[in-house]
């Protein structure tokens, strides 16, 4: 019989220090539930930060129960990608799907565009592991909080006036220039304010370490005093500041909450992070889908595993200074006109899109229908058995299972649980 074109994967993991510990981590719970992570045993002290599904070499995944990587399998069966994907992406799977679990903030970061990634990789291969761009989207599995994109100018101006330590870290001259431009609503001033915003961010990134540490300590003390005196510090993000400063003492990234939107999303809502967008996830669990790259330029909120990736100048230069309200950062989903169980998260790029497949509890069977691209399905809720003409043995679609589906293959599911929830990453070319 021909080789299976639909098969389960054994996924890679990353144990970064910002990950949730033990069973608190959705990554760990999925690993524990998956029928295909042979040899996994959960350790309550380990920080299970990321689960990787794709072909990136930093944390490869394998055809389950074999020692063959998915990358090697695709090399041997390039038709599995689908004709257009194979041509456009030179025989490579263009996306990577992850699950992230974090209760400590991730580094303040942005990802380069393709051209910039090529330059960075050529100059500093020790820091930048590949030459690919990395747009990403994050779909919440639990209530999730993150920073994403610059706040509207008026909000930033408000904080600059209200928070003396922020004003001082940025410096009086740059702060005043920003405040006077942001205060006027005509087009010329707004344009000047955008230029000035870049100066503000840059000044914060390049502020002397000792000055940053001192200002943060003063601010920490001040907010604690205000709380002790019964004052409400919510409007100035006081609690969030203290939380970040506990996690990353003396780290300039703690000030970022006053320049960037703080976005809270519910399960199944998503944040869209295009290239060059400043962002930092703060807490929650999510499915993250991204182009198959791992280039990160950091600007604080970094522990010992990530501080080598801080590059304050490069980050300040590359960012999109494109202020927008918080609500703009939440992705609009599109229903599938052909299937009421499916909604799409489509960031409008060639590398990837995601379909959420949510099957109600009374449904007993369902067909995951063919696509012209290869896809990876992750089951986050429920249990089903899948059959495919090439697969031979039935495949378990139990919570935690990650299944590779070649282009142009249907999978018939017999559902044994009450309801099923899956995310399917694919290439929309
Ligand atoms: Zn990122």
Coordinates of C-alpha atoms and ligand atoms in Angstrom, one line a residue:
X1 CA 0.0 0.0 0.0
X2 CA 1.1 3.5 -0.7
X3 CA 2.6 5.4 2.2
X4 CA 0.2 7.3 4.5
X5 CA -0.4 10.9 3.5
X6 CA -2.2 11.7 6.8
X7 CA -0.3 10.9 10.0
X8 CA 0.2 12.0 13.6
X9 CA 3.2 14.0 14.8
X10 CA 5.4 13.9 17.8
X11 CA 5.9 17.6 18.6
X12 CA 8.9 19.5 19.8
X13 CA 8.9 21.4 23.1
X14 CA 10.6 24.5 24.5
X15 CA 11.1 24.9 28.3
X16 CA 11.7 28.6 28.5
X17 CA 11.7 30.2 32.0
X18 CA 8.6 32.3 31.2
X19 CA 6.5 29.1 30.7
X20 CA 3.9 27.9 33.1
X21 CA 5.0 25.2 35.5
X22 CA 3.8 21.6 35.5
X23 CA 0.1 21.0 35.0
X24 CA -0.8 24.7 35.1
X25 CA 0.6 24.7 31.5
X26 CA -1.7 24.0 28.7
X27 CA 1.4 22.8 26.8
X28 CA 2.1 20.2 29.4
X29 CA -1.6 19.2 29.6
X30 CA -1.7 18.7 25.8
X31 CA 1.5 16.7 25.9
X32 CA 0.2 14.5 28.6
X33 CA -3.1 13.9 26.8
X34 CA -1.6 13.3 23.4
X35 CA -1.5 9.6 22.3
X36 CA 1.7 10.5 20.2
X37 CA 4.2 11.9 22.7
X38 CA 5.7 8.6 23.7
X39 CA 8.1 8.9 26.7
X40 CA 6.6 12.1 28.0
X41 CA 6.3 12.4 31.8
X42 CA 5.1 15.5 33.4
X43 CA 7.4 17.2 35.9
X44 CA 5.7 19.7 38.3
X45 CA 8.7 22.0 38.4
X46 CA 9.4 22.2 34.7
X47 CA 8.3 25.4 32.8
X48 CA 6.5 24.1 29.7
X49 CA 6.5 27.1 27.5
X50 CA 6.0 26.0 23.9
X51 CA 4.9 23.1 21.8
X52 CA 6.1 23.2 18.2
X53 CA 4.4 21.7 15.2
X54 CA 6.3 22.1 11.9
X55 CA 9.7 21.7 10.3
X56 CA 11.8 24.4 12.0
X57 CA 15.2 22.9 13.0
X58 CA 15.4 24.5 16.3
X59 CA 12.8 22.1 17.7
X60 CA 11.9 19.6 15.0
X61 CA 8.8 17.4 15.1
X62 CA 8.7 13.8 14.0
X63 CA 6.4 11.4 12.2
X64 CA 5.0 9.7 15.3
X65 CA 6.6 6.5 16.5
X66 CA 9.5 6.9 14.0
X67 CA 12.8 8.8 14.1
X68 CA 12.0 10.6 10.8
X69 CA 11.5 14.3 11.1
X70 CA 8.6 15.9 9.3
X71 CA 11.1 17.9 7.3
X72 CA 12.7 14.8 6.0
X73 CA 9.4 13.3 5.2
X74 CA 8.3 16.4 3.2
X75 CA 11.6 16.3 1.4
X76 CA 10.9 12.8 0.2
X77 CA 7.2 13.6 -0.6
X78 CA 7.2 17.2 -1.9
X79 CA 3.8 16.7 -3.6
X80 CA 2.3 16.6 -0.1
X81 CA 2.6 20.4 0.1
X82 CA 0.2 21.0 -2.8
X83 CA 1.4 22.3 -6.2
X84 CA 1.2 26.0 -5.5
X85 CA 2.8 25.8 -2.1
X86 CA 5.5 23.6 -3.4
X87 CA 6.4 26.1 -6.1
X88 CA 6.0 29.3 -4.1
X89 CA 7.9 28.1 -1.0
X90 CA 10.5 26.0 -2.8
X91 CA 9.4 22.6 -1.3
X92 CA 9.2 23.9 2.3
X93 CA 6.3 24.0 4.7
X94 CA 5.9 27.7 5.1
X95 CA 4.3 27.9 8.5
X96 CA 4.9 26.8 12.1
X97 CA 2.1 26.1 14.6
X98 CA 2.8 26.4 18.3
X99 CA 1.0 26.3 21.6
X100 CA 2.4 28.8 24.2
X101 CA 1.7 28.8 28.0
X102 CA 3.0 31.7 30.0
X103 CA 2.4 33.4 33.3
X104 CA 5.6 35.5 33.1
X105 CA 5.8 38.0 30.3
X106 CA 7.7 37.1 27.1
X107 CA 10.3 39.5 25.9
X108 CA 9.2 42.8 24.3
X109 CA 9.9 42.0 20.7
X110 CA 9.3 42.4 17.0
X111 CA 10.1 40.2 14.0
X112 CA 11.9 41.4 10.9
X113 CA 10.5 41.5 7.4
X114 CA 12.0 39.1 4.8
X115 CA 14.7 41.4 3.5
X116 CA 15.7 42.5 7.0
X117 CA 15.8 38.9 8.2
X118 CA 18.2 38.1 5.4
X119 CA 20.5 40.9 6.4
X120 CA 20.4 40.0 10.1
X121 CA 21.0 36.3 9.4
X122 CA 24.0 37.2 7.2
X123 CA 25.5 39.6 9.8
X124 CA 24.7 37.7 13.0
X125 CA 23.9 34.1 12.4
X126 CA 24.7 33.4 16.1
X127 CA 21.7 35.6 17.1
X128 CA 19.3 35.2 14.1
X129 CA 18.8 31.5 13.3
X130 CA 17.3 31.8 9.7
X131 CA 16.7 34.2 6.9
X132 CA 12.9 34.2 7.1
X133 CA 10.3 36.8 8.2
X134 CA 7.9 36.0 11.0
X135 CA 4.5 37.5 11.0
X136 CA 2.4 35.7 13.6
X137 CA -1.1 35.4 15.0
X138 CA -2.0 34.3 18.5
X139 CA -5.4 32.7 19.2
X140 CA -6.3 32.5 22.9
X141 CA -7.0 29.1 24.5
X142 CA -7.5 30.7 28.0
X143 CA -8.0 34.4 28.8
X144 CA -4.9 36.0 27.4
X145 CA -3.2 39.4 27.9
X146 CA -0.5 40.9 25.8
X147 CA 1.0 44.1 24.5
X148 CA 0.6 44.8 20.9
X149 CA 1.3 47.9 18.7
X150 CA 1.6 51.5 19.8
X151 CA -1.3 53.2 21.7
X152 CA -3.1 56.2 20.2
X153 CA -1.0 59.3 20.6
X154 CA -3.4 60.9 23.1
X155 CA -3.1 57.9 25.5
X156 CA 0.7 58.0 25.4
X157 CA 0.6 61.8 26.0
X158 CA -1.7 61.2 29.0
X159 CA 0.7 58.7 30.6
X160 CA 3.7 61.0 29.9
X161 CA 2.0 63.8 31.8
X162 CA 0.9 61.5 34.6
X163 CA 4.0 59.3 35.2
X164 CA 7.1 61.3 36.2
X165 CA 9.4 58.3 36.0
X166 CA 8.4 57.6 32.4
X167 CA 8.9 61.3 31.5
X168 CA 12.4 61.2 33.0
X169 CA 13.4 57.9 31.4
X170 CA 12.5 59.3 28.0
X171 CA 14.0 62.7 28.9
X172 CA 12.5 66.1 29.2
X173 CA 13.5 67.3 25.7
X174 CA 12.1 64.4 23.8
X175 CA 9.0 64.2 26.1
X176 CA 8.2 67.9 25.6
X177 CA 8.6 67.7 21.8
X178 CA 6.2 64.7 21.7
X179 CA 3.7 66.4 24.0
X180 CA 3.5 69.6 22.0
X181 CA 3.1 67.8 18.7
X182 CA 0.6 65.2 20.0
X183 CA -1.5 67.9 21.6
X184 CA -2.5 69.5 18.3
X185 CA -4.9 67.7 16.0
X186 CA -3.8 69.1 12.6
X187 CA -2.1 66.8 10.1
X188 CA 1.3 68.4 10.3
X189 CA 1.5 68.1 14.1
X190 CA 0.2 64.5 14.0
X191 CA 3.0 63.7 11.5
X192 CA 5.5 65.3 13.7
X193 CA 4.1 63.4 16.7
X194 CA 4.7 60.1 14.9
X195 CA 8.3 61.0 14.3
X196 CA 8.6 62.1 17.9
X197 CA 7.0 58.8 19.1
X198 CA 9.9 57.0 17.5
X199 CA 12.3 59.3 19.4
X200 CA 10.4 58.5 22.6
X201 CA 10.7 54.8 22.1
X202 CA 14.3 55.0 21.1
X203 CA 15.2 57.2 24.1
X204 CA 13.6 54.7 26.4
X205 CA 15.4 51.8 24.8
X206 CA 18.8 53.7 25.0
X207 CA 18.4 55.2 28.5
X208 CA 21.3 54.4 30.8
X209 CA 20.8 51.1 32.7
X210 CA 21.4 52.6 36.1
X211 CA 19.0 55.5 35.4
X212 CA 16.4 52.9 34.3
X213 CA 16.9 50.8 37.5
X214 CA 16.7 53.8 39.7
X215 CA 13.5 55.2 38.1
X216 CA 11.8 51.8 38.2
X217 CA 12.6 51.4 41.9
X218 CA 11.2 54.9 42.7
X219 CA 8.1 54.1 40.7
X220 CA 7.6 50.7 42.3
X221 CA 7.8 52.4 45.8
X222 CA 5.5 55.2 44.8
X223 CA 2.8 52.9 43.4
X224 CA 3.0 50.6 46.5
X225 CA 2.5 53.7 48.7
X226 CA -0.5 54.8 46.7
X227 CA -2.0 51.3 47.0
X228 CA -1.3 51.3 50.8
X229 CA -3.1 54.7 51.0
X230 CA -6.2 53.1 49.4
X231 CA -5.8 54.8 46.0
X232 CA -7.0 53.1 42.9
X233 CA -4.0 52.8 40.5
X234 CA -5.9 50.9 37.7
X235 CA -6.0 53.9 35.4
X236 CA -2.3 54.2 35.4
X237 CA -1.8 50.4 35.0
X238 CA -0.2 50.4 38.5
X239 CA -0.8 46.7 39.3
X240 CA 0.4 45.6 35.9
X241 CA 3.5 47.7 36.3
X242 CA 4.2 46.1 39.7
X243 CA 3.6 42.6 38.2
X244 CA 6.1 43.2 35.4
X245 CA 8.6 44.8 37.7
X246 CA 8.5 41.8 40.1
X247 CA 9.1 39.5 37.1
X248 CA 11.9 41.7 35.5
X249 CA 13.4 44.0 38.1
X250 CA 15.3 47.0 36.7
X251 CA 14.2 46.1 33.1
X252 CA 13.3 49.0 30.8
X253 CA 10.6 46.8 29.2
X254 CA 8.4 47.5 32.3
X255 CA 7.8 51.0 30.9
X256 CA 6.4 49.6 27.6
X257 CA 2.9 49.3 29.0
X258 CA 2.5 53.1 28.7
X259 CA 3.5 53.2 25.0
X260 CA 2.0 49.9 23.7
X261 CA -1.6 48.7 23.8
X262 CA -2.4 46.2 26.5
X263 CA -4.8 43.8 24.9
X264 CA -7.0 41.3 26.7
X265 CA -8.7 38.6 24.6
X266 CA -11.0 35.7 25.4
X267 CA -10.6 32.1 24.2
X268 CA -10.9 31.9 20.4
X269 CA -10.2 35.6 20.0
X270 CA -6.9 36.4 18.2
X271 CA -4.2 39.0 18.0
X272 CA -2.7 39.7 14.6
X273 CA 1.0 40.6 14.8
X274 CA 2.4 41.7 11.5
X275 CA 6.2 42.0 10.9
X276 CA 7.8 44.9 12.7
X277 CA 5.0 45.3 15.2
X278 CA 6.1 45.7 18.9
X279 CA 4.5 43.1 21.1
X280 CA 5.0 41.1 24.3
X281 CA 2.6 38.4 25.6
X282 CA 2.0 38.8 29.3
X283 CA -0.1 35.9 30.5
X284 CA -2.3 33.1 29.2
X285 CA -2.3 30.1 26.8
X286 CA -2.6 30.4 23.1
X287 CA -2.2 28.7 19.7
X288 CA 0.4 30.7 17.8
X289 CA 0.8 30.3 14.1
X290 CA 3.7 32.0 12.3
X291 CA 5.8 31.9 9.2
X292 CA 8.5 29.3 9.5
X293 CA 11.1 31.6 11.1
X294 CA 12.5 32.2 14.5
X295 CA 14.0 35.7 14.3
X296 CA 13.3 37.8 17.3
X297 CA 14.7 41.3 18.0
X298 CA 14.1 42.0 21.8
X299 CA 13.9 45.2 23.8
X300 CA 13.7 44.2 27.4
X301 CA 11.5 41.9 29.5
X302 CA 14.2 39.4 29.1
X303 CA 15.6 36.8 31.4
X304 CA 19.0 35.1 31.1
X305 CA 17.8 32.9 28.3
X306 CA 16.8 35.9 26.1
X307 CA 18.9 38.9 27.2
X308 CA 21.4 38.1 24.4
X309 CA 18.7 38.9 21.9
X310 CA 18.2 42.4 23.2
X311 CA 19.1 44.8 20.4
X312 CA 17.7 48.2 21.4
X313 CA 18.9 50.1 18.4
X314 CA 17.7 47.6 15.8
X315 CA 14.3 47.3 17.5
X316 CA 13.8 51.1 17.7
X317 CA 14.7 51.4 14.0
X318 CA 12.6 48.6 12.6
X319 CA 9.3 49.1 14.4
X320 CA 6.0 50.2 12.8
X321 CA 5.1 53.5 14.5
X322 CA 1.5 53.1 13.7
X323 CA -0.6 54.1 16.7
X324 CA -4.1 52.5 16.9
X325 CA -6.7 51.7 19.5
X326 CA -6.5 48.5 21.4
X327 CA -9.7 47.2 19.6
X328 CA -7.9 47.3 16.2
X329 CA -5.5 44.6 17.4
X330 CA -8.1 42.0 17.8
X331 CA -8.5 40.0 14.6
X332 CA -11.7 39.8 12.7
X333 CA -12.6 36.2 11.8
X334 CA -14.5 35.1 8.7
X335 CA -17.1 32.3 8.6
X336 CA -16.7 29.5 6.1
X337 CA -19.8 29.8 3.8
X338 CA -19.5 26.1 3.0
X339 CA -19.3 24.8 6.6
X340 CA -21.0 26.3 9.7
X341 CA -18.4 24.6 11.9
X342 CA -15.5 26.5 10.5
X343 CA -14.2 30.1 11.0
X344 CA -11.0 31.5 9.5
X345 CA -8.3 33.6 11.0
X346 CA -6.6 35.1 7.9
X347 CA -3.9 37.6 8.3
X348 CA -3.9 38.3 4.6
X349 CA -0.4 37.0 3.9
X350 CA 0.8 34.0 1.7
X351 CA 2.5 32.0 4.4
X352 CA -0.4 30.9 6.6
X353 CA -4.0 31.1 7.7
X354 CA -5.8 29.2 10.4
X355 CA -9.2 27.5 10.5
X356 CA -11.0 26.8 13.8
X357 CA -13.1 23.7 13.5
X358 CA -15.6 23.4 16.3
X359 CA -18.1 20.5 16.1
X360 CA -21.1 20.6 18.4
X361 CA -21.7 17.9 20.9
X362 CA -24.5 16.0 19.1
X363 CA -22.5 15.5 15.9
X364 CA -21.2 12.0 15.5
X365 CA -19.3 12.2 12.2
X366 CA -17.5 14.9 10.3
X367 CA -15.2 15.2 7.3
X368 CA -12.1 17.4 7.5
X369 CA -12.2 18.4 3.9
X370 CA -9.3 18.5 1.5
X371 CA -7.4 21.7 0.9
X372 CA -5.0 22.5 -1.9
X373 CA -2.3 23.0 0.8
X374 CA -0.7 20.7 3.4
X375 CA -2.1 21.5 6.8
X376 CA -1.5 20.6 10.5
X377 CA -4.5 20.0 12.8
X378 CA -4.2 20.3 16.6
X379 CA -7.0 18.9 18.7
X380 CA -7.5 21.0 21.8
X381 CA -10.8 19.5 23.0
X382 CA -12.5 16.2 22.5
X383 CA -11.8 12.8 21.0
X384 CA -12.4 11.3 17.6
X385 CA -11.1 8.6 15.3
X386 CA -10.0 9.6 11.8
X387 CA -9.7 7.5 8.7
X388 CA -8.1 8.4 5.4
X389 CA -7.7 6.3 2.2
X390 CA -3.9 6.2 2.5
X391 CA -3.6 5.9 6.3
X392 CA -4.4 2.3 6.8
X393 CA -4.8 2.2 10.6
X394 CA -7.3 4.7 12.1
X395 CA -5.7 7.8 13.6
X396 CA -6.6 9.0 17.1
X397 CA -7.8 12.7 17.1
X398 CA -7.7 12.9 20.9
X399 CA -7.0 16.2 22.7
X400 CA -3.3 16.9 22.3
X401 CA -3.0 15.1 19.0
X402 CA -1.3 16.9 16.1
X403 CA -2.0 15.5 12.7
X404 CA -0.3 16.3 9.4
X405 CA -2.7 16.3 6.4
X406 CA -1.1 16.3 2.9
X407 CA -2.8 18.5 0.3
X408 CA -5.9 17.0 -1.4
X409 CA -6.7 14.5 1.4
X410 CA -10.0 14.2 3.2
X411 CA -10.2 12.7 6.7
X412 CA -13.4 11.1 8.0
X413 CA -13.9 11.5 11.7
X414 CA -16.0 9.4 14.0
X415 CA -16.5 11.5 17.1
X416 CA -16.7 9.8 20.4
X417 CA -16.7 12.8 22.8
X418 CA -19.2 15.6 23.4
X419 CA -17.9 18.1 21.0
X420 CA -14.6 18.6 19.3
X421 CA -12.4 21.7 18.9
X422 CA -9.4 21.8 16.5
X423 CA -7.2 24.4 14.9
X424 CA -5.9 23.8 11.4
X425 CA -2.9 25.8 10.1
X426 CA -2.5 25.8 6.3
X427 CA -1.2 27.9 3.5
X428 CA -3.8 30.0 1.7
X429 CA -2.0 30.4 -1.7
Ligands
LIG1 ZN1 6.5 37.4 18.6

